[in-house]
PDB file of C-alpha atoms in Angstrom:
ATOM      1  CA  MET A   1      22.677  82.947  53.258  1.00 41.00           C
ATOM      2  CA  THR A   2      22.550  79.196  53.864  1.00 47.00           C
ATOM      3  CA  ASP A   3      19.568  76.881  53.532  1.00 54.00           C
ATOM      4  CA  GLN A   4      20.112  75.782  57.137  1.00 61.00           C
ATOM      5  CA  VAL A   5      17.218  76.955  59.291  1.00 59.00           C
ATOM      6  CA  THR A   6      17.810  78.073  62.860  1.00 59.00           C
ATOM      7  CA  HIS A   7      15.569  79.142  65.699  1.00 55.00           C
ATOM      8  CA  GLU A   8      16.618  82.728  65.095  1.00 63.00           C
ATOM      9  CA  ASP A   9      15.445  82.610  61.443  1.00 79.00           C
ATOM     10  CA  LEU A  10      11.842  82.698  62.586  1.00 86.00           C
ATOM     11  CA  THR A  11      10.081  85.803  63.789  1.00 90.00           C
ATOM     12  CA  GLU A  12       8.764  85.911  67.311  1.00 92.00           C
ATOM     13  CA  ALA A  13       5.240  85.778  65.859  1.00 94.00           C
ATOM     14  CA  GLN A  14       6.102  82.649  63.862  1.00 94.00           C
ATOM     15  CA  ARG A  15       7.602  80.920  66.895  1.00 92.00           C
ATOM     16  CA  ALA A  16       4.537  81.815  68.967  1.00 95.00           C
ATOM     17  CA  TYR A  17       2.232  80.562  66.219  1.00 96.00           C
ATOM     18  CA  ILE A  18       4.074  77.229  66.018  1.00 96.00           C
ATOM     19  CA  GLU A  19       3.440  76.723  69.732  1.00 97.00           C
ATOM     20  CA  GLU A  20      -0.173  77.928  69.433  1.00 97.00           C
ATOM     21  CA  LEU A  21      -0.978  75.565  66.551  1.00 96.00           C
ATOM     22  CA  ALA A  22       0.838  72.725  68.292  1.00 96.00           C
ATOM     23  CA  ALA A  23      -1.304  73.284  71.391  1.00 96.00           C
ATOM     24  CA  VAL A  24      -4.476  73.083  69.295  1.00 95.00           C
ATOM     25  CA  MET A  25      -3.300  69.864  67.660  1.00 93.00           C
ATOM     26  CA  THR A  26      -2.211  68.397  70.992  1.00 94.00           C
ATOM     27  CA  ALA A  27      -5.602  69.212  72.514  1.00 94.00           C
ATOM     28  CA  SER A  28      -7.123  67.240  69.634  1.00 88.00           C
ATOM     29  CA  GLY A  29      -5.184  64.145  70.667  1.00 90.00           C
ATOM     30  CA  MET A  30      -1.985  64.410  68.663  1.00 92.00           C
ATOM     31  CA  PRO A  31       1.327  63.836  70.493  1.00 96.00           C
ATOM     32  CA  ARG A  32       2.840  67.138  71.645  1.00 97.00           C
ATOM     33  CA  MET A  33       6.221  66.853  69.932  1.00 98.00           C
ATOM     34  CA  ALA A  34       4.652  65.603  66.696  1.00 97.00           C
ATOM     35  CA  SER A  35       2.359  68.642  66.821  1.00 96.00           C
ATOM     36  CA  ARG A  36       5.306  70.991  67.247  1.00 97.00           C
ATOM     37  CA  VAL A  37       7.314  69.354  64.462  1.00 97.00           C
ATOM     38  CA  TYR A  38       4.357  69.434  62.056  1.00 95.00           C
ATOM     39  CA  ALA A  39       3.625  73.087  62.873  1.00 95.00           C
ATOM     40  CA  ALA A  40       7.273  74.090  62.393  1.00 95.00           C
ATOM     41  CA  ILE A  41       7.509  72.455  58.969  1.00 94.00           C
ATOM     42  CA  LEU A  42       4.109  73.832  57.967  1.00 92.00           C
ATOM     43  CA  VAL A  43       5.135  77.394  58.880  1.00 92.00           C
ATOM     44  CA  HIS A  44       8.521  77.205  57.174  1.00 91.00           C
ATOM     45  CA  GLU A  45       8.406  78.844  53.757  1.00 89.00           C
ATOM     46  CA  ARG A  46       9.911  75.798  51.997  1.00 88.00           C
ATOM     47  CA  GLY A  47       7.473  73.428  53.687  1.00 88.00           C
ATOM     48  CA  SER A  48      10.368  71.080  54.268  1.00 91.00           C
ATOM     49  CA  MET A  49      13.097  70.826  56.870  1.00 94.00           C
ATOM     50  CA  THR A  50      15.839  68.403  57.846  1.00 94.00           C
ATOM     51  CA  SER A  51      15.881  66.820  61.267  1.00 94.00           C
ATOM     52  CA  ALA A  52      18.696  69.139  62.335  1.00 94.00           C
ATOM     53  CA  GLU A  53      16.719  72.167  61.168  1.00 94.00           C
ATOM     54  CA  VAL A  54      13.627  71.071  63.078  1.00 96.00           C
ATOM     55  CA  ALA A  55      15.697  70.437  66.218  1.00 96.00           C
ATOM     56  CA  ALA A  56      17.340  73.867  65.956  1.00 95.00           C
ATOM     57  CA  THR A  57      14.044  75.603  65.262  1.00 94.00           C
ATOM     58  CA  LEU A  58      12.231  73.990  68.176  1.00 96.00           C
ATOM     59  CA  GLN A  59      15.335  73.889  70.398  1.00 95.00           C
ATOM     60  CA  VAL A  60      14.850  70.191  71.124  1.00 97.00           C
ATOM     61  CA  SER A  61      16.968  67.069  70.827  1.00 96.00           C
ATOM     62  CA  ALA A  62      17.421  65.077  67.639  1.00 94.00           C
ATOM     63  CA  ALA A  63      15.890  62.084  69.440  1.00 96.00           C
ATOM     64  CA  ALA A  64      12.698  64.028  70.144  1.00 97.00           C
ATOM     65  CA  VAL A  65      12.473  65.024  66.486  1.00 97.00           C
ATOM     66  CA  SER A  66      13.131  61.452  65.361  1.00 96.00           C
ATOM     67  CA  THR A  67      10.272  60.054  67.446  1.00 96.00           C
ATOM     68  CA  ALA A  68       7.905  62.769  66.254  1.00 97.00           C
ATOM     69  CA  VAL A  69       8.891  62.303  62.604  1.00 96.00           C
ATOM     70  CA  GLN A  70       8.347  58.564  62.900  1.00 95.00           C
ATOM     71  CA  TRP A  71       4.787  59.153  64.144  1.00 94.00           C
ATOM     72  CA  LEU A  72       4.057  61.843  61.517  1.00 94.00           C
ATOM     73  CA  THR A  73       5.251  59.685  58.634  1.00 92.00           C
ATOM     74  CA  GLN A  74       3.330  56.694  59.955  1.00 89.00           C
ATOM     75  CA  VAL A  75       0.061  58.659  59.803  1.00 87.00           C
ATOM     76  CA  SER A  76       1.057  60.255  56.455  1.00 85.00           C
ATOM     77  CA  MET A  77       1.096  63.833  57.712  1.00 90.00           C
ATOM     78  CA  ILE A  78       4.625  64.334  56.378  1.00 92.00           C
ATOM     79  CA  THR A  79       6.772  62.562  53.819  1.00 90.00           C
ATOM     80  CA  ARG A  80      10.498  61.907  53.731  1.00 90.00           C
ATOM     81  CA  ARG A  81      12.600  63.060  50.800  1.00 90.00           C
ATOM     82  CA  THR A  82      16.315  62.653  50.258  1.00 88.00           C
ATOM     83  CA  VAL A  83      18.193  65.951  50.135  1.00 81.00           C
ATOM     84  CA  PRO A  84      19.840  66.051  46.671  1.00 83.00           C
ATOM     85  CA  GLY A  85      23.598  65.493  46.885  1.00 85.00           C
ATOM     86  CA  SER A  86      23.372  64.352  50.490  1.00 82.00           C
ATOM     87  CA  ARG A  87      22.557  61.329  52.607  1.00 83.00           C
ATOM     88  CA  ARG A  88      20.298  63.501  54.753  1.00 87.00           C
ATOM     89  CA  GLU A  89      16.536  63.438  54.568  1.00 90.00           C
ATOM     90  CA  SER A  90      14.152  66.330  54.471  1.00 92.00           C
ATOM     91  CA  TYR A  91      10.681  66.117  55.964  1.00 94.00           C
ATOM     92  CA  VAL A  92       7.966  67.633  53.814  1.00 92.00           C
ATOM     93  CA  VAL A  93       4.494  68.848  54.695  1.00 89.00           C
ATOM     94  CA  ASP A  94       2.140  68.068  51.866  1.00 75.00           C
ATOM     95  CA  SER A  95      -0.619  70.647  52.279  1.00 68.00           C
ATOM     96  CA  GLU A  96      -3.169  68.046  51.240  1.00 75.00           C
ATOM     97  CA  SER A  97      -2.050  65.427  53.753  1.00 75.00           C
ATOM     98  CA  LEU A  98      -4.578  66.361  56.412  1.00 76.00           C
ATOM     99  CA  ILE A  99      -7.341  66.552  53.839  1.00 74.00           C
ATOM    100  CA  ARG A 100      -6.496  63.061  52.602  1.00 69.00           C
ATOM    101  CA  LEU A 101      -6.155  61.836  56.167  1.00 72.00           C
ATOM    102  CA  VAL A 102      -9.616  63.083  57.094  1.00 72.00           C
ATOM    103  CA  THR A 103     -11.483  62.252  53.890  1.00 63.00           C
ATOM    104  CA  HIS A 104      -9.843  59.106  52.610  1.00 58.00           C
ATOM    105  CA  ASP A 105      -8.624  57.166  55.577  1.00 66.00           C
ATOM    106  CA  THR A 106     -11.902  55.515  56.390  1.00 71.00           C
ATOM    107  CA  ASN A 107     -10.281  52.235  57.401  1.00 73.00           C
ATOM    108  CA  ALA A 108     -10.432  53.162  61.071  1.00 78.00           C
ATOM    109  CA  LEU A 109     -14.027  54.319  60.762  1.00 84.00           C
ATOM    110  CA  THR A 110     -14.987  51.108  58.961  1.00 87.00           C
ATOM    111  CA  ALA A 111     -13.345  49.069  61.712  1.00 87.00           C
ATOM    112  CA  TRP A 112     -15.329  51.042  64.298  1.00 89.00           C
ATOM    113  CA  VAL A 113     -18.576  50.344  62.429  1.00 93.00           C
ATOM    114  CA  SER A 114     -17.745  46.625  62.459  1.00 94.00           C
ATOM    115  CA  GLY A 115     -16.826  46.821  66.126  1.00 95.00           C
ATOM    116  CA  PHE A 116     -20.104  48.493  67.059  1.00 95.00           C
ATOM    117  CA  ALA A 117     -22.048  45.936  65.008  1.00 95.00           C
ATOM    118  CA  ARG A 118     -20.208  43.069  66.710  1.00 95.00           C
ATOM    119  CA  GLY A 119     -20.936  44.633  70.091  1.00 95.00           C
ATOM    120  CA  ARG A 120     -24.656  44.525  69.412  1.00 93.00           C
ATOM    121  CA  ASP A 121     -24.326  40.739  69.109  1.00 92.00           C
ATOM    122  CA  VAL A 122     -23.124  40.421  72.702  1.00 95.00           C
ATOM    123  CA  VAL A 123     -25.379  42.861  74.555  1.00 94.00           C
ATOM    124  CA  GLU A 124     -29.018  42.539  75.476  1.00 94.00           C
ATOM    125  CA  PRO A 125     -31.169  43.109  72.364  1.00 94.00           C
ATOM    126  CA  GLY A 126     -33.214  46.289  72.703  1.00 94.00           C
ATOM    127  CA  GLY A 127     -31.292  47.355  75.804  1.00 95.00           C
ATOM    128  CA  ALA A 128     -29.560  50.667  76.437  1.00 94.00           C
ATOM    129  CA  ALA A 129     -26.138  49.308  75.421  1.00 95.00           C
ATOM    130  CA  ALA A 130     -27.567  47.981  72.146  1.00 95.00           C
ATOM    131  CA  ASP A 131     -29.149  51.371  71.458  1.00 96.00           C
ATOM    132  CA  ARG A 132     -25.851  53.198  72.069  1.00 96.00           C
ATOM    133  CA  LEU A 133     -23.935  50.781  69.859  1.00 96.00           C
ATOM    134  CA  ALA A 134     -26.564  51.014  67.105  1.00 96.00           C
ATOM    135  CA  GLU A 135     -26.470  54.812  67.183  1.00 97.00           C
ATOM    136  CA  LEU A 136     -22.680  54.862  66.962  1.00 95.00           C
ATOM    137  CA  GLU A 137     -22.718  52.301  64.144  1.00 95.00           C
ATOM    138  CA  GLU A 138     -25.258  54.398  62.257  1.00 96.00           C
ATOM    139  CA  PHE A 139     -23.335  57.635  62.797  1.00 95.00           C
ATOM    140  CA  PHE A 140     -19.990  56.231  61.658  1.00 91.00           C
ATOM    141  CA  SER A 141     -21.638  54.580  58.632  1.00 92.00           C
ATOM    142  CA  PHE A 142     -23.173  57.955  57.771  1.00 92.00           C
ATOM    143  CA  LEU A 143     -19.819  59.678  58.220  1.00 89.00           C
ATOM    144  CA  ILE A 144     -18.093  57.241  55.861  1.00 86.00           C
ATOM    145  CA  GLY A 145     -20.827  57.811  53.277  1.00 85.00           C
ATOM    146  CA  GLU A 146     -20.371  61.578  53.493  1.00 87.00           C
ATOM    147  CA  MET A 147     -16.600  61.564  52.965  1.00 83.00           C
ATOM    148  CA  ASP A 148     -16.786  61.079  49.188  1.00 76.00           C
ATOM    149  CA  GLY A 149     -19.258  63.940  48.884  1.00 82.00           C
ATOM    150  CA  ILE A 150     -17.083  66.214  50.987  1.00 83.00           C
ATOM    151  CA  MET A 151     -14.039  65.517  48.808  1.00 79.00           C
ATOM    152  CA  ALA A 152     -16.027  66.088  45.602  1.00 84.00           C
ATOM    153  CA  ARG A 153     -17.349  69.408  46.895  1.00 89.00           C
ATOM    154  CA  TRP A 154     -13.832  70.445  47.958  1.00 85.00           C
ATOM    155  CA  GLN A 155     -12.435  69.676  44.501  1.00 86.00           C
ATOM    156  CA  GLU A 156     -15.331  71.559  42.883  1.00 92.00           C
ATOM    157  CA  ARG A 157     -14.633  74.552  45.110  1.00 92.00           C
ATOM    158  CA  GLN A 158     -10.965  74.517  44.115  1.00 88.00           C
ATOM    159  CA  ALA A 159     -11.899  74.309  40.430  1.00 92.00           C
ATOM    160  CA  GLN A 160     -14.249  77.287  40.796  1.00 91.00           C
ATOM    161  CA  ALA A 161     -11.431  79.251  42.420  1.00 90.00           C
ATOM    162  CA  GLY A 162      -9.247  78.490  39.407  1.00 86.00           C
ATOM    163  CA  GLN A 163      -7.091  75.985  41.233  1.00 75.00           C
ATOM    164  CA  GLU A 164      -6.308  72.550  39.906  1.00 67.00           C
ATOM    165  CA  PRO A 165      -7.960  69.746  41.896  1.00 57.00           C
ATOM    166  CA  GLN A 166      -5.599  68.377  44.494  1.00 52.00           C
ATOM    167  CA  SER A 167      -4.039  64.997  44.520  1.00 47.00           C
ATOM    168  CA  SER A 168      -0.697  63.932  45.888  1.00 39.00           C
ATOM    169  CA  PRO A 169       1.645  65.754  45.990  1.00 38.00           C
ATOM    170  CA  SER A 170       0.283  69.229  46.564  1.00 40.00           C
ATOM    171  CA  ARG A 171       1.122  72.197  44.366  1.00 41.00           C
ATOM    172  CA  SER A 172       3.472  73.566  46.994  1.00 39.00           C
ATOM    173  CA  ALA A 173       5.272  70.226  47.367  1.00 39.00           C
ATOM    174  CA  ARG A 174       5.742  69.946  43.586  1.00 37.00           C
ATOM    175  CA  LYS A 175       7.532  73.320  43.581  1.00 42.00           C
ATOM    176  CA  ARG A 176      10.285  71.981  45.854  1.00 37.00           C
TER     177      ARG A 176
END
């Protein structure tokens, strides 16, 4: 058997699940094709696929995969790795990527806090707009403060379960 993955290599249940998970991710604001590509790689036993394998699995064009992969790598949901002995690249799902994305990428949240604070400088003091902006600033500041605690509790939970604390790359990615 070859390492090349095809649409037929997946069970009907796996193909349905890829579409189901992609729909959930798309409903959360992620681009549809990026959602499908991420779900396909996540479901694949190796946790990595080439562009051709993703295209065959999802029955889409290479161009669609390329655009999706570009977005996924930009937001650090997947990483690119060179296929040994080849000029091709494999796209890898690091099982910790979403955890890192949610808990560590507070740059956007920090920018929002600054934006809400700046907005309070231009609206009527004590007015309804100022109150909304202040509440959002307070919430996002609180959220940023909680992220470190969430990650510490997650690592403690993993340690209690006998798993090594996660950092990049994940255990499953190191096995590849």
